[in-house]
mmCIF file of C-alpha atoms in Angstrom:
data_model
loop_
_atom_site.group_PDB
_atom_site.id
_atom_site.type_symbol
_atom_site.label_atom_id
_atom_site.label_comp_id
_atom_site.label_asym_id
_atom_site.label_seq_id
_atom_site.Cartn_x
_atom_site.Cartn_y
_atom_site.Cartn_z
ATOM 1 C CA MET A 748 11.291 1.997 0.834
ATOM 2 C CA THR A 749 10.812 2.110 -2.933
ATOM 3 C CA HIS A 750 7.762 0.462 -4.491
ATOM 4 C CA SER A 751 6.946 -0.346 -8.114
ATOM 5 C CA PHE A 752 3.207 -1.002 -7.845
ATOM 6 C CA SER A 753 0.277 1.205 -8.820
ATOM 7 C CA ILE A 754 -2.153 3.184 -6.727
ATOM 8 C CA ASP A 755 -4.847 2.066 -9.179
ATOM 9 C CA GLN A 756 -4.699 -1.419 -7.639
ATOM 10 C CA LEU A 757 -6.622 -0.048 -4.645
ATOM 11 C CA ASP A 758 -9.589 1.233 -6.683
ATOM 12 C CA PRO A 759 -11.776 -1.898 -6.234
ATOM 13 C CA TYR A 760 -11.625 -1.379 -2.471
ATOM 14 C CA LEU A 761 -12.438 2.341 -2.506
ATOM 15 C CA VAL A 762 -16.179 1.940 -2.948
ATOM 16 C CA PRO A 763 -19.042 2.032 -0.440
ATOM 17 C CA PRO A 764 -19.396 -1.461 1.077
ATOM 18 C CA LYS A 765 -22.654 -3.342 0.599
ATOM 19 C CA ASP A 766 -22.536 -4.546 4.199
ATOM 20 C CA HIS A 767 -21.626 -2.949 7.518
ATOM 21 C CA ARG A 768 -17.898 -3.678 7.398
ATOM 22 C CA HIS A 769 -15.416 -1.169 8.761
ATOM 23 C CA ARG A 770 -12.342 -2.500 6.970
ATOM 24 C CA LEU A 771 -12.239 -1.624 3.292
ATOM 25 C CA PHE A 772 -8.769 -2.973 2.579
ATOM 26 C CA HIS A 773 -6.654 -5.427 4.574
ATOM 27 C CA GLY A 774 -3.179 -5.366 3.108
ATOM 28 C CA ARG A 775 -1.895 -7.341 6.070
ATOM 29 C CA GLY A 776 -3.695 -10.349 4.605
ATOM 30 C CA LYS A 777 -1.215 -10.280 1.694
ATOM 31 C CA THR A 778 -3.932 -10.416 -0.950
ATOM 32 C CA LEU A 779 -2.407 -7.528 -2.941
ATOM 33 C CA PRO A 780 1.390 -7.707 -3.405
ATOM 34 C CA GLY A 781 3.109 -4.456 -2.583
ATOM 35 C CA TRP A 782 0.385 -3.144 -0.319
ATOM 36 C CA GLU A 783 1.007 -5.467 2.644
ATOM 37 C CA GLY A 784 1.782 -2.449 4.819
ATOM 38 C CA LEU A 785 -1.560 -0.680 4.406
ATOM 39 C CA THR A 786 -5.027 -1.024 5.911
ATOM 40 C CA LEU A 787 -8.026 1.206 5.252
ATOM 41 C CA ASP A 788 -10.863 1.563 7.755
ATOM 42 C CA ARG A 789 -14.076 3.525 7.406
ATOM 43 C CA PHE A 790 -15.801 5.077 10.432
ATOM 44 C CA PRO A 791 -17.991 7.749 8.801
ATOM 45 C CA PRO A 792 -17.220 10.580 8.572
ATOM 46 C CA VAL A 793 -13.606 9.382 9.081
ATOM 47 C CA LEU A 794 -11.515 7.327 6.654
ATOM 48 C CA MET A 795 -8.353 6.013 8.300
ATOM 49 C CA ALA A 796 -5.253 4.749 6.519
ATOM 50 C CA THR A 797 -2.877 2.786 8.753
ATOM 51 C CA LEU A 798 0.673 2.371 7.464
ATOM 52 C CA PHE A 799 2.826 -0.459 8.768
ATOM 53 C CA ASP A 800 5.637 0.152 6.236
ATOM 54 C CA ASP A 801 7.722 3.255 5.608
ATOM 55 C CA TYR A 802 6.392 4.014 2.122
ATOM 56 C CA ASP A 803 8.321 6.509 0.001
ATOM 57 C CA ALA A 804 7.115 10.097 -0.360
ATOM 58 C CA ALA A 805 5.788 9.650 -3.900
ATOM 59 C CA THR A 806 3.661 6.649 -2.888
ATOM 60 C CA LEU A 807 2.304 8.452 0.175
ATOM 61 C CA ASP A 808 1.430 11.501 -1.902
ATOM 62 C CA ALA A 809 -0.370 9.403 -4.519
ATOM 63 C CA LEU A 810 -2.236 7.508 -1.793
ATOM 64 C CA GLU A 811 -3.296 10.720 -0.086
ATOM 65 C CA GLN A 812 -4.580 12.259 -3.315
ATOM 66 C CA ARG A 813 -6.570 9.161 -4.228
ATOM 67 C CA LEU A 814 -8.129 8.879 -0.774
ATOM 68 C CA ARG A 815 -9.008 12.576 -0.721
ATOM 69 C CA ALA A 816 -10.813 12.129 -4.031
ATOM 70 C CA VAL A 817 -13.015 9.254 -2.809
ATOM 71 C CA LEU A 818 -14.022 10.735 0.556
ATOM 72 C CA PRO A 819 -17.442 12.006 -0.614
ATOM 73 C CA GLU A 820 -18.308 8.672 -2.249
ATOM 74 C CA LEU A 821 -17.496 6.905 1.031
ATOM 75 C CA ASP A 822 -19.678 9.333 3.003
ATOM 76 C CA CYS A 823 -16.581 10.748 4.712
ATOM 77 C CA ASP A 824 -15.083 14.215 5.016
ATOM 78 C CA THR A 825 -12.078 13.469 7.222
ATOM 79 C CA LEU A 826 -8.897 11.584 6.308
ATOM 80 C CA VAL A 827 -6.509 10.297 8.977
ATOM 81 C CA PHE A 828 -3.106 8.701 8.416
ATOM 82 C CA GLN A 829 -1.540 6.635 11.173
ATOM 83 C CA HIS A 830 2.137 5.740 10.756
ATOM 84 C CA ARG A 831 2.276 2.545 12.806
ATOM 85 C CA HIS A 832 5.862 1.829 11.697
ATOM 86 C CA ARG A 833 7.077 4.783 13.754
ATOM 87 C CA ARG A 834 7.897 4.586 17.451
ATOM 88 C CA PRO A 835 5.744 5.904 18.924
ATOM 89 C CA ALA A 836 2.996 5.639 16.314
ATOM 90 C CA LEU A 837 2.147 8.965 14.695
ATOM 91 C CA THR A 838 -1.468 9.867 13.895
ATOM 92 C CA ARG A 839 -2.117 12.796 11.531
ATOM 93 C CA VAL A 840 -5.391 14.359 10.421
ATOM 94 C CA ILE A 841 -4.799 15.092 6.728
ATOM 95 C CA ILE A 842 -8.082 16.866 6.001
ATOM 96 C CA GLY A 843 -11.229 17.594 8.011
ATOM 97 C CA ALA A 844 -11.685 17.052 11.740
ATOM 98 C CA VAL A 845 -12.418 13.995 13.852
ATOM 99 C CA PRO A 846 -15.767 14.434 15.668
ATOM 100 C CA GLU A 847 -15.553 14.421 19.441
ATOM 101 C CA PRO A 848 -16.844 12.098 20.633
ATOM 102 C CA HIS A 849 -16.722 9.685 17.706
ATOM 103 C CA TRP A 850 -18.173 6.179 17.581
ATOM 104 C CA ALA A 851 -17.928 2.923 15.669
ATOM 105 C CA HIS A 852 -21.365 1.427 15.039
ATOM 106 C CA GLU A 853 -22.028 -2.312 14.992
ATOM 107 C CA GLY A 854 -25.225 -4.270 15.482
ATOM 108 C CA GLY A 855 -27.156 -1.321 16.885
ATOM 109 C CA LEU A 856 -24.428 -0.589 19.458
ATOM 110 C CA ARG A 857 -21.855 2.189 19.489
ATOM 111 C CA TYR A 858 -18.262 1.952 20.629
ATOM 112 C CA ARG A 859 -16.243 5.049 21.510
ATOM 113 C CA LEU A 860 -13.185 5.646 19.320
ATOM 114 C CA ASP A 861 -10.123 7.384 20.731
ATOM 115 C CA PHE A 862 -7.807 8.765 18.045
ATOM 116 C CA GLU A 863 -5.469 10.128 20.718
ATOM 117 C CA ARG A 864 -4.903 6.749 22.371
ATOM 118 C CA GLY A 865 -1.932 5.801 20.206
ATOM 119 C CA GLN A 866 -1.851 2.886 17.824
ATOM 120 C CA ASN A 867 -5.226 1.433 18.912
ATOM 121 C CA LEU A 868 -8.544 3.247 18.587
ATOM 122 C CA GLY A 869 -10.159 1.204 21.357
ATOM 123 C CA PHE A 870 -12.235 -0.925 18.970
ATOM 124 C CA PHE A 871 -11.129 -3.978 16.984
ATOM 125 C CA ALA A 872 -13.271 -4.446 13.875
ATOM 126 C CA ASP A 873 -11.827 -7.914 13.215
ATOM 127 C CA MET A 874 -13.560 -9.307 16.311
ATOM 128 C CA ALA A 875 -17.084 -8.622 15.014
ATOM 129 C CA PRO A 876 -17.881 -12.373 14.697
ATOM 130 C CA GLY A 877 -16.776 -12.907 18.292
ATOM 131 C CA ARG A 878 -19.033 -10.155 19.598
ATOM 132 C CA SER A 879 -21.936 -11.581 17.606
ATOM 133 C CA TRP A 880 -21.193 -15.057 18.994
ATOM 134 C CA LEU A 881 -21.269 -13.777 22.562
ATOM 135 C CA ARG A 882 -24.396 -11.698 22.092
ATOM 136 C CA GLU A 883 -26.305 -14.711 20.791
ATOM 137 C CA ARG A 884 -25.450 -16.774 23.887
ATOM 138 C CA ALA A 885 -25.387 -14.280 26.742
ATOM 139 C CA ALA A 886 -29.014 -14.248 27.899
ATOM 140 C CA GLY A 887 -29.166 -14.887 31.633
ATOM 141 C CA LYS A 888 -25.476 -15.826 31.796
ATOM 142 C CA LYS A 889 -22.609 -14.781 34.045
ATOM 143 C CA VAL A 890 -19.816 -13.613 31.746
ATOM 144 C CA LEU A 891 -16.101 -13.189 32.406
ATOM 145 C CA ASN A 892 -14.159 -11.035 29.957
ATOM 146 C CA LEU A 893 -10.422 -11.652 30.415
ATOM 147 C CA PHE A 894 -7.974 -9.096 28.971
ATOM 148 C CA SER A 895 -11.017 -6.929 28.323
ATOM 149 C CA PHE A 896 -9.261 -3.736 27.094
ATOM 150 C CA THR A 897 -12.159 -1.323 26.345
ATOM 151 C CA CYS A 898 -14.782 -3.990 27.108
ATOM 152 C CA ALA A 899 -16.364 -4.381 23.677
ATOM 153 C CA PHE A 900 -17.234 -7.986 24.547
ATOM 154 C CA SER A 901 -18.920 -6.743 27.702
ATOM 155 C CA LEU A 902 -21.176 -4.459 25.686
ATOM 156 C CA ALA A 903 -22.123 -7.312 23.344
ATOM 157 C CA ALA A 904 -22.933 -9.521 26.349
ATOM 158 C CA LEU A 905 -25.151 -6.853 27.890
ATOM 159 C CA ALA A 906 -26.967 -6.388 24.593
ATOM 160 C CA GLY A 907 -27.592 -10.134 24.620
ATOM 161 C CA GLY A 908 -29.156 -10.038 28.078
ATOM 162 C CA ALA A 909 -26.269 -11.189 30.295
ATOM 163 C CA GLU A 910 -27.054 -11.418 34.010
ATOM 164 C CA SER A 911 -23.651 -9.975 34.905
ATOM 165 C CA VAL A 912 -20.243 -9.244 33.384
ATOM 166 C CA VAL A 913 -16.790 -9.064 34.933
ATOM 167 C CA ASN A 914 -14.111 -7.196 32.962
ATOM 168 C CA ILE A 915 -10.457 -7.383 33.940
ATOM 169 C CA ASP A 916 -7.526 -5.582 32.318
ATOM 170 C CA LEU A 917 -4.326 -3.889 33.448
ATOM 171 C CA SER A 918 -5.303 -0.601 31.798
ATOM 172 C CA ALA A 919 -7.541 1.579 33.942
ATOM 173 C CA PRO A 920 -8.022 4.115 31.082
ATOM 174 C CA ALA A 921 -9.192 1.316 28.761
ATOM 175 C CA LEU A 922 -11.686 0.129 31.381
ATOM 176 C CA ALA A 923 -12.892 3.721 31.806
ATOM 177 C CA LEU A 924 -13.675 3.797 28.093
ATOM 178 C CA GLY A 925 -15.557 0.528 28.548
ATOM 179 C CA ARG A 926 -17.646 2.058 31.320
ATOM 180 C CA GLU A 927 -18.391 5.022 29.064
ATOM 181 C CA ASN A 928 -19.592 2.622 26.354
ATOM 182 C CA GLN A 929 -21.837 0.865 28.857
ATOM 183 C CA VAL A 930 -23.565 4.093 29.857
ATOM 184 C CA ALA A 931 -23.764 5.453 26.312
ATOM 185 C CA ASN A 932 -25.640 2.348 25.178
ATOM 186 C CA GLY A 933 -28.249 2.485 27.911
ATOM 187 C CA PHE A 934 -26.848 -0.162 30.271
ATOM 188 C CA ALA A 935 -25.913 2.137 33.150
ATOM 189 C CA ASP A 936 -27.715 -0.034 35.720
ATOM 190 C CA ALA A 937 -26.383 -3.382 34.511
ATOM 191 C CA ARG A 938 -24.327 -5.594 36.850
ATOM 192 C CA VAL A 939 -20.818 -4.982 35.531
ATOM 193 C CA HIS A 940 -17.487 -5.082 37.360
ATOM 194 C CA TYR A 941 -14.362 -3.341 36.096
ATOM 195 C CA LEU A 942 -11.135 -4.681 37.595
ATOM 196 C CA PRO A 943 -7.928 -2.777 36.718
ATOM 197 C CA HIS A 944 -5.712 -5.652 37.836
ATOM 198 C CA ASN A 945 -3.089 -8.097 36.679
ATOM 199 C CA ILE A 946 -4.983 -11.306 35.935
ATOM 200 C CA PHE A 947 -2.204 -13.485 37.351
ATOM 201 C CA ARG A 948 -2.607 -11.810 40.758
ATOM 202 C CA SER A 949 -6.402 -11.758 40.747
ATOM 203 C CA TRP A 950 -7.618 -15.362 40.528
ATOM 204 C CA LYS A 951 -9.147 -15.263 44.014
ATOM 205 C CA LYS A 952 -11.000 -12.058 43.247
ATOM 206 C CA LEU A 953 -12.345 -13.482 39.994
ATOM 207 C CA HIS A 954 -13.435 -16.655 41.777
ATOM 208 C CA SER A 955 -15.188 -14.652 44.499
ATOM 209 C CA LEU A 956 -17.423 -13.040 41.874
ATOM 210 C CA GLY A 957 -18.815 -16.425 40.882
ATOM 211 C CA ARG A 958 -18.542 -19.363 38.547
ATOM 212 C CA TYR A 959 -19.022 -18.190 34.985
ATOM 213 C CA ASP A 960 -21.256 -19.564 32.246
ATOM 214 C CA LEU A 961 -19.300 -17.827 29.486
ATOM 215 C CA ILE A 962 -15.634 -16.852 29.446
ATOM 216 C CA VAL A 963 -13.878 -14.859 26.731
ATOM 217 C CA VAL A 964 -10.085 -15.164 26.597
ATOM 218 C CA ASP A 965 -8.618 -12.586 24.220
ATOM 219 C CA PRO A 966 -5.108 -11.695 25.375
ATOM 220 C CA PRO A 967 -2.467 -9.583 23.637
ATOM 221 C CA SER A 968 0.137 -11.634 21.815
ATOM 222 C CA ALA A 969 3.025 -9.797 23.441
ATOM 223 C CA GLN A 970 2.859 -7.133 26.125
ATOM 224 C CA ARG A 971 6.196 -6.475 27.732
ATOM 225 C CA GLY A 972 6.176 -7.168 31.446
ATOM 226 C CA SER A 973 2.654 -8.587 31.636
ATOM 227 C CA PHE A 974 1.901 -11.200 28.959
ATOM 228 C CA MET A 975 3.904 -13.258 26.480
ATOM 229 C CA VAL A 976 1.683 -15.645 24.598
ATOM 230 C CA GLU A 977 3.839 -18.810 24.491
ATOM 231 C CA LYS A 978 4.716 -18.594 28.173
ATOM 232 C CA ASP A 979 1.551 -17.184 29.724
ATOM 233 C CA TYR A 980 -1.406 -18.473 27.706
ATOM 234 C CA PRO A 981 -1.048 -22.039 29.065
ATOM 235 C CA LYS A 982 -1.055 -20.619 32.600
ATOM 236 C CA VAL A 983 -4.367 -18.872 31.951
ATOM 237 C CA LEU A 984 -5.982 -21.964 30.471
ATOM 238 C CA GLU A 985 -5.082 -24.213 33.390
ATOM 239 C CA ARG A 986 -6.767 -21.779 35.813
ATOM 240 C CA LEU A 987 -10.090 -21.652 33.992
ATOM 241 C CA SER A 988 -11.506 -24.878 35.446
ATOM 242 C CA LYS A 989 -11.724 -23.109 38.826
ATOM 243 C CA LEU A 990 -13.747 -20.280 37.287
ATOM 244 C CA LEU A 991 -16.099 -22.126 34.938
ATOM 245 C CA ALA A 992 -19.580 -23.349 35.819
ATOM 246 C CA PRO A 993 -20.036 -27.147 35.583
ATOM 247 C CA GLU A 994 -21.365 -26.627 32.056
ATOM 248 C CA ALA A 995 -20.147 -23.566 30.214
ATOM 249 C CA GLU A 996 -18.849 -22.112 26.973
ATOM 250 C CA LEU A 997 -15.649 -20.338 26.059
ATOM 251 C CA LEU A 998 -14.375 -18.141 23.276
ATOM 252 C CA VAL A 999 -10.638 -18.769 23.080
ATOM 253 C CA CYS A 1000 -8.840 -16.196 20.926
ATOM 254 C CA LEU A 1001 -5.291 -16.006 19.615
ATOM 255 C CA ASN A 1002 -3.915 -13.107 17.582
ATOM 256 C CA ALA A 1003 -0.331 -14.149 16.909
ATOM 257 C CA PRO A 1004 0.555 -14.582 13.216
ATOM 258 C CA TRP A 1005 3.540 -16.797 14.062
ATOM 259 C CA LEU A 1006 1.367 -19.336 15.920
ATOM 260 C CA GLY A 1007 -1.154 -21.520 14.110
ATOM 261 C CA ARG A 1008 -4.562 -22.694 15.233
ATOM 262 C CA ASP A 1009 -3.045 -26.075 16.050
ATOM 263 C CA TRP A 1010 -0.910 -24.398 18.731
ATOM 264 C CA ILE A 1011 -3.861 -23.048 20.696
ATOM 265 C CA GLU A 1012 -5.893 -26.236 20.218
ATOM 266 C CA ALA A 1013 -3.032 -28.253 21.683
ATOM 267 C CA ARG A 1014 -2.723 -25.911 24.663
ATOM 268 C CA VAL A 1015 -6.450 -26.166 25.444
ATOM 269 C CA GLU A 1016 -6.302 -29.957 25.220
ATOM 270 C CA GLU A 1017 -3.332 -30.047 27.582
ATOM 271 C CA ARG A 1018 -4.464 -27.491 30.139
ATOM 272 C CA LEU A 1019 -8.266 -27.559 30.202
ATOM 273 C CA PRO A 1020 -9.751 -31.074 30.442
ATOM 274 C CA GLY A 1021 -13.449 -31.076 29.679
ATOM 275 C CA ALA A 1022 -13.219 -28.474 26.921
ATOM 276 C CA VAL A 1023 -14.366 -29.687 23.497
ATOM 277 C CA LEU A 1024 -13.933 -27.655 20.322
ATOM 278 C CA GLU A 1025 -17.322 -26.808 18.794
ATOM 279 C CA ALA A 1026 -16.448 -24.407 15.981
ATOM 280 C CA VAL A 1027 -13.929 -21.977 14.550
ATOM 281 C CA LEU A 1028 -15.473 -18.563 14.032
ATOM 282 C CA PRO A 1029 -15.233 -17.027 10.548
ATOM 283 C CA GLY A 1030 -13.215 -13.917 9.839
ATOM 284 C CA ALA A 1031 -14.841 -10.497 9.842
ATOM 285 C CA PRO A 1032 -15.911 -8.942 6.513
ATOM 286 C CA GLY A 1033 -13.019 -7.115 4.869
ATOM 287 C CA PHE A 1034 -10.290 -9.092 6.635
ATOM 288 C CA ASP A 1035 -9.326 -11.328 3.715
ATOM 289 C CA GLU A 1036 -6.222 -13.473 4.178
ATOM 290 C CA VAL A 1037 -4.104 -15.514 1.761
ATOM 291 C CA ALA A 1038 -3.021 -17.953 4.473
ATOM 292 C CA GLU A 1039 -4.363 -18.877 7.914
ATOM 293 C CA PRO A 1040 -5.754 -15.744 9.588
ATOM 294 C CA ALA A 1041 -3.616 -14.015 12.180
ATOM 295 C CA LEU A 1042 -6.674 -13.867 14.447
ATOM 296 C CA LYS A 1043 -8.055 -17.214 15.567
ATOM 297 C CA ALA A 1044 -11.334 -17.399 17.555
ATOM 298 C CA LEU A 1045 -12.430 -20.841 18.763
ATOM 299 C CA HIS A 1046 -15.724 -21.807 20.387
ATOM 300 C CA TYR A 1047 -15.398 -24.461 23.096
ATOM 301 C CA ARG A 1048 -18.018 -26.214 25.194
ATOM 302 C CA TYR A 1049 -16.969 -27.178 28.688
ATOM 303 C CA ARG A 1050 -18.274 -29.917 30.920
ATOM 304 C CA ARG A 1051 -16.520 -30.363 34.241
ATOM 305 C CA PRO A 1052 -14.788 -33.737 34.409
ATOM 306 C CA ALA A 1053 -15.915 -36.100 37.159
ATOM 307 C CA VAL A 1054 -12.487 -35.703 38.789
ATOM 308 C CA GLU A 1055 -10.494 -32.545 38.155
#
């Protein structure tokens, strides 16, 4: 597509951050017209540009030259472009080399990054507030991590002193990466279960591992053949009362730009009696949005009703 905007518009974002953010620029938040199809993430020594639009050759060339020029200032020597608009997504190393293994660092923990995985690196920087929330509350708790992917929430729970964690996800390779993270961070002997199963066929197994003090629900918005948010999220919520301890907490997440926070609040009210909204978590640094964020993370307290 042809664009009429300037590469200079990105200059304010191409500076070393004063905090520990990974995202330098979040075009998806529509804060900079014309650049809605670009995100920039920094995992030193790697700078990654993710392209959701098919930008024309002149724009791509100008972007590449500008990013090459700022690599030293950003403490990076490797530039990666990922063309997410292509099917399948195409990841290209423009200059330098991605270290192997390579890690994202957050809160004294490290999370393995996989640049060969496809469109996801195995770590979602936008969920930093959720991991912090869990870490602050996990001491002595039994934690259930639904739709765990690479188990970043599990690592945060262990760092917070969780008694045990159960991770469940359809992807065995993603869970394997989660196990690698557990060992790499010094939690090899922690009580952690990794279940490569379909959640909808595993309720009995999850129940057999105990009632949980903390449950994280962070499903994909649309995963063909396994989860479609409008149809399946209510089914998950109505099952949680059988898994929760009499008094517990939940982090209920929704990453579907077409559905507002009111949608998920209404579903919790309908399907999970006893759950009371405590707070809406803030967005992660760097993920600025013009409108309501695509990612919603809601903290609920649960008290089992007298009659379920």
